[in-house]
Coordinates of C-alpha atoms in Angstrom, one line a residue:
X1 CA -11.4 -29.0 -9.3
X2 CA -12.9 -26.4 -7.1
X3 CA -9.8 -24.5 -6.4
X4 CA -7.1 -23.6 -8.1
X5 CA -4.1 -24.5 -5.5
X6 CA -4.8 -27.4 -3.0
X7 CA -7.2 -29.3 -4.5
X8 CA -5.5 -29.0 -8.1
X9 CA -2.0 -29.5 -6.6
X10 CA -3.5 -32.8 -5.2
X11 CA -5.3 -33.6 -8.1
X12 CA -2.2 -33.6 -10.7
X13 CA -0.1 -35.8 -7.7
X14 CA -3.0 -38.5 -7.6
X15 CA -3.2 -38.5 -11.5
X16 CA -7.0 -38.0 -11.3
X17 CA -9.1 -37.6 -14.6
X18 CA -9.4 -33.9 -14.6
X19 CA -12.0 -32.6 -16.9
X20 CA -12.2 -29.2 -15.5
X21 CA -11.1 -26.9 -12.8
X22 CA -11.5 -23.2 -11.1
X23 CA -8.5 -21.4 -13.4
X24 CA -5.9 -19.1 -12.0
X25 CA -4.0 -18.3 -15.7
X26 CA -0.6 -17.2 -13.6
X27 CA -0.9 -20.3 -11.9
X28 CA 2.3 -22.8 -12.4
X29 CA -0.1 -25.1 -12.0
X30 CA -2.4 -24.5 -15.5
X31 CA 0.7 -25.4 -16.9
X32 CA 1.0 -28.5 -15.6
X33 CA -2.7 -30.0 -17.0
X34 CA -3.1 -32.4 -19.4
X35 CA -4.6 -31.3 -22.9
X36 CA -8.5 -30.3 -23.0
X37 CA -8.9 -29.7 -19.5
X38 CA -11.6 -27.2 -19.3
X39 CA -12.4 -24.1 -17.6
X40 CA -15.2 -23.6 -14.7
X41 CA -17.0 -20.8 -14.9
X42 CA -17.3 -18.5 -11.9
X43 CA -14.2 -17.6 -9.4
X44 CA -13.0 -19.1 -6.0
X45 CA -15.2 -16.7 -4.0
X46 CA -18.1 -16.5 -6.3
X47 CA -18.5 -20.0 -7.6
X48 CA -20.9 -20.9 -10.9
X49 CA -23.0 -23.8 -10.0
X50 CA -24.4 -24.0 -13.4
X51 CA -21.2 -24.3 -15.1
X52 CA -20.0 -27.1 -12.4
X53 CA -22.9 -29.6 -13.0
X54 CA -22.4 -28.5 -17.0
X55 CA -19.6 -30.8 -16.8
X56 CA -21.5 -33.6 -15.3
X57 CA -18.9 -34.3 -12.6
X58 CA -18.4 -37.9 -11.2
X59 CA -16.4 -35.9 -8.2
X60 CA -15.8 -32.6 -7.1
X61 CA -12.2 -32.2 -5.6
X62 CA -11.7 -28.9 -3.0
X63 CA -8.9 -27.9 -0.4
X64 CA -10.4 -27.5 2.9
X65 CA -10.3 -24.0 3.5
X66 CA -12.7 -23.5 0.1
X67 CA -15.3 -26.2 1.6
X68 CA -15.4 -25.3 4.7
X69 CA -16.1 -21.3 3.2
X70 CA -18.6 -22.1 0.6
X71 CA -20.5 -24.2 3.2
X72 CA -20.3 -21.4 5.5
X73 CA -21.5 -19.2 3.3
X74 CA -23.9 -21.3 1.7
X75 CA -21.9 -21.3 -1.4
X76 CA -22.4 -24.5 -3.0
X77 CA -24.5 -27.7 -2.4
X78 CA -22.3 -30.6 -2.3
X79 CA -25.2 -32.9 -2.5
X80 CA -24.9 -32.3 -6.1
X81 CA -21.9 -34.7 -6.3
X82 CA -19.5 -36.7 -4.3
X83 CA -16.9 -34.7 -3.0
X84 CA -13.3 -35.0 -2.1
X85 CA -12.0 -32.6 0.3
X86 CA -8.2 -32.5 0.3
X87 CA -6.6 -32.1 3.8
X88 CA -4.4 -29.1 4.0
X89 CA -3.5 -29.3 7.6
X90 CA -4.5 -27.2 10.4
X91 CA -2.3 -25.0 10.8
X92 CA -0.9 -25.5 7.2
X93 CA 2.4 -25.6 8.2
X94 CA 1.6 -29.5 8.6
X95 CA 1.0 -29.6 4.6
X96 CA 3.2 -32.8 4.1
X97 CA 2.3 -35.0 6.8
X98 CA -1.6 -34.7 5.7
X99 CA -0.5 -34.8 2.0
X100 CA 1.6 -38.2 2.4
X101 CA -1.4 -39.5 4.6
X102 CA -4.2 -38.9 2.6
X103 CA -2.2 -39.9 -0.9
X104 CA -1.1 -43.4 1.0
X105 CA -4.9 -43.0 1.8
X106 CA -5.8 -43.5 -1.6
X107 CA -2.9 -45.8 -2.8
X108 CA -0.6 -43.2 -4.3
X109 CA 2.2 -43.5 -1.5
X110 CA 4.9 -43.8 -3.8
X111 CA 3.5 -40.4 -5.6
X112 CA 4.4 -38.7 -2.0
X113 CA 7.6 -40.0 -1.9
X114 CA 8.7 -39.2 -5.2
X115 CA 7.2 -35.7 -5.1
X116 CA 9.1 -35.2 -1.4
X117 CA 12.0 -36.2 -2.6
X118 CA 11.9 -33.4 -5.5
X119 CA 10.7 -31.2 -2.9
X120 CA 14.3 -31.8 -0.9
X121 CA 16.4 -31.7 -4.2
X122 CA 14.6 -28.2 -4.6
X123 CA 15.0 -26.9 -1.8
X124 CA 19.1 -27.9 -2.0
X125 CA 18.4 -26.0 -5.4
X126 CA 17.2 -22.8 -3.5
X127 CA 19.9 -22.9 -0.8
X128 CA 22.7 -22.9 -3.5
X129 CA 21.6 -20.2 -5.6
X130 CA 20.4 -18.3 -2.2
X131 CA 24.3 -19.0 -0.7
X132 CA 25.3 -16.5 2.2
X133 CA 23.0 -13.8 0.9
X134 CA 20.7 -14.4 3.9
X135 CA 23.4 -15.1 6.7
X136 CA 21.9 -12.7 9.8
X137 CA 18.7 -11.7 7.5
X138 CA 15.6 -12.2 8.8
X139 CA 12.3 -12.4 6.2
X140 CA 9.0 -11.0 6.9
X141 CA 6.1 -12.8 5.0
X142 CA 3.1 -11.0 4.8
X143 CA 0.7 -9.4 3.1
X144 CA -2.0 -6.5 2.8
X145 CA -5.9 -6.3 1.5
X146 CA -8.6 -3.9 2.7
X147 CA -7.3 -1.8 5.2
X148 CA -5.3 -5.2 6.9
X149 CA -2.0 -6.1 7.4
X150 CA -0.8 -9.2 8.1
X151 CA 2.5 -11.6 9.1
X152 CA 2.5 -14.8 8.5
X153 CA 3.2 -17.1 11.7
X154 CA 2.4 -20.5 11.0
X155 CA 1.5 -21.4 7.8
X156 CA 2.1 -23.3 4.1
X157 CA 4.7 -20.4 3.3
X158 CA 6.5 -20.1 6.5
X159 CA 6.9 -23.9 6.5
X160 CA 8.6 -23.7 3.1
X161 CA 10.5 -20.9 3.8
X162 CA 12.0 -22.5 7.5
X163 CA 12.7 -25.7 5.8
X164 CA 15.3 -23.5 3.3
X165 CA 16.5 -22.0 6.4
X166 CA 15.6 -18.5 6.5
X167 CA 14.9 -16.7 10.0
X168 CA 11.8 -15.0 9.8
X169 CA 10.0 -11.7 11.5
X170 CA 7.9 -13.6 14.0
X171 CA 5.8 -10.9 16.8
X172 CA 6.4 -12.5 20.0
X173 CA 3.7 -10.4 22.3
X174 CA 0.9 -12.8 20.6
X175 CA -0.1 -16.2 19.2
X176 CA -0.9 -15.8 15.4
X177 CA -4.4 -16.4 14.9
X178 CA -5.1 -18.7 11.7
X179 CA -1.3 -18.7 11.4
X180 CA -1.2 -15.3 11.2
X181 CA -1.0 -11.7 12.8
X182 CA -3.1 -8.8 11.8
X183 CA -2.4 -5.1 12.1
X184 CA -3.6 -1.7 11.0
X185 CA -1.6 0.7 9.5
X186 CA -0.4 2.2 12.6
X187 CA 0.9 -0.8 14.4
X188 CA 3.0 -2.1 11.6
X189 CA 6.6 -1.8 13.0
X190 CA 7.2 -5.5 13.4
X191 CA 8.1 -5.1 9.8
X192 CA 11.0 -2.8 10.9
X193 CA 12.8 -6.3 11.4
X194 CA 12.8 -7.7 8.1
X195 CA 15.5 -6.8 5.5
X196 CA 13.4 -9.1 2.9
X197 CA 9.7 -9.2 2.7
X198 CA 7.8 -11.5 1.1
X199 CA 4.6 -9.4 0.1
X200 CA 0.7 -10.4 -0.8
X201 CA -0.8 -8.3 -2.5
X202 CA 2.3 -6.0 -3.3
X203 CA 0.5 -3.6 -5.1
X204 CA -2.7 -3.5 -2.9
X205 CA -3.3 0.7 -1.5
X206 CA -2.3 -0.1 1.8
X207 CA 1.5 -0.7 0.5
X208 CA 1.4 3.5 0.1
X209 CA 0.4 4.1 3.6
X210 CA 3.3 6.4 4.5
X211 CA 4.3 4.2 7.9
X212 CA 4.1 1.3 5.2
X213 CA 6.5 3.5 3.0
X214 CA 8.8 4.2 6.1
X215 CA 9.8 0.8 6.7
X216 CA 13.6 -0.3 6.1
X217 CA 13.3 -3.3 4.0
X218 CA 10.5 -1.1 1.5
X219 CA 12.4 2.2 1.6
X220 CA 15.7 -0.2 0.3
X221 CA 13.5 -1.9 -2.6
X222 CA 14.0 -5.3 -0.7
X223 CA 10.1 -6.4 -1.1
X224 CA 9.7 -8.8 -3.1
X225 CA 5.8 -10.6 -4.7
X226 CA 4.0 -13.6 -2.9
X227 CA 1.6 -14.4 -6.1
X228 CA -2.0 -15.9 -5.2
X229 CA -0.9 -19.6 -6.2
X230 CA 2.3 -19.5 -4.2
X231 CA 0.1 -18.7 -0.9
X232 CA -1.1 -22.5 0.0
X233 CA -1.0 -25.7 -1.6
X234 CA 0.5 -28.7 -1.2
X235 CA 4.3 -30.5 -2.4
X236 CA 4.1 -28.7 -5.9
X237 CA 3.6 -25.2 -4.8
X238 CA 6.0 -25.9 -2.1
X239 CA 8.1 -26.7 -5.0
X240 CA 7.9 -23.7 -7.1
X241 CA 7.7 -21.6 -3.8
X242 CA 11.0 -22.4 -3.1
X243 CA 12.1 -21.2 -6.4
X244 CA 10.5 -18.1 -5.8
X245 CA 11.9 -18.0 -2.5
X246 CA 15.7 -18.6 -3.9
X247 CA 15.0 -15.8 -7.2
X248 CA 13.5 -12.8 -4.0
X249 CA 16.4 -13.2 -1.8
X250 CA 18.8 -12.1 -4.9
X251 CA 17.0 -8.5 -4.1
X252 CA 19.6 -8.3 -1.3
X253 CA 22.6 -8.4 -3.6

């Protein structure tokens, strides 16, 4: 496994013979391996090549997004084994019709069914423990790196988050571009909206930017963490995202 989120999520659904993968250790997902799966040397953005073809890989299993980046960047060869890319959906709002299709596509239909149907029991989970703490809330999920700010539009998270029922910050004056809008720190105010945000990075610099600081929602504590393995993946992140989901909104009690 390449990656520690789509591809891994995929992996563990199709019950392929994992012998090693990229390793996030905050990851639900490391949790959920098998005994004596091994760690990959190297990192999602600086991947080890050496310590991939250690393992003598009969496949290679990546999300998308990562193959499409490490072929853009001339990353990694995947001449050096057969690879499986696994479909996240463009935008990746559209993670479970491109899940179910490619699992059917491999003969693990039932495995999307089953994993759905946990997914739906979940999020009935959420929306108990959640109860009318939201009613006339609106969520902001975002995040921060480098100078950046961003609001998520259409994406993995916002799909999960919609299908609990939560109205989210959306900015109207734009399309998101890759599911998302970007701002600096002076053109930040479409946070003013949220009473709940969902942060990346929450404790990147830019979250002490004084007109970051100013905002309602982060002046009243109501911020609340988006960790890495929660950001994209597939019916088991969406999962454990919606527990997330369900334990952030009790900030508004």
């Amino acid at each position: 496994m390449l990656d520690s989120r789509a591809a891994l999520d995929f992996a563990i659904l199709s019950g392929f013979p994992i012998v090693a993968t990229n390793w996030d250790e905050d990851s639900f997902l490391t949790g959920l391996l098998p005994d004596g799966v091994e760690r990959i040397g190297g990192t999602n953005t600086e991947p080890d090549v050496e310590s991939i073809l250690s393992f003598n890989p009969d496949m290679l299993v990546v999300g998308s997004g990562w193959f499409d980046h490490y072929r853009e960047h001339g990353l990694l060869n995947f001449d050096m084994a057969p690879t499986f890319v696994v479909a996240q959906g463009d935008p990746t709002s559209r993670w479970r019709e491109v899940m179910t299709q490619q699992l059917h596509s491999i003969g693990r239909g039932n495995e999307a069914s089953q994993v759905l149907l946990q997914y739906e029991q979940q999020l009935d989970a959420s929306r108990r423990q959640i109860g009318s703490l939201l009613d006339g809330k609106k969520v902001a999920i975002g995040g921060a790196w480098q100078g950046e700010y961003w609001l998520q539009g259409d994406t993995f998270c916002t799909s999960v988050a919609e299908d609990l029922g939560m109205t989210l910050v959306r900015d109207t004056s734009t399309p998101p571009r890759d599911g998302n809008w970007f701002y600096s720190a002076e053109t930040i105010s479409v946070f003013n909206d949220a009473d709940l945000i969902i942060m990346q990075n929450i404790d990147a610099p830019e979250v002490e930017a004084p007109t970051w600081q100013r905002i309602p929602a982060v002046t009243a504590g109501h911020v609340a963490e988006l960790t890495y393995d929660n950001n994209n993946g597939l019916a088991l992140t969406a999962i454990d995202f919606a527990k997330s989901l369900a334990d952030s909104a009790q900030l508004l009690r």
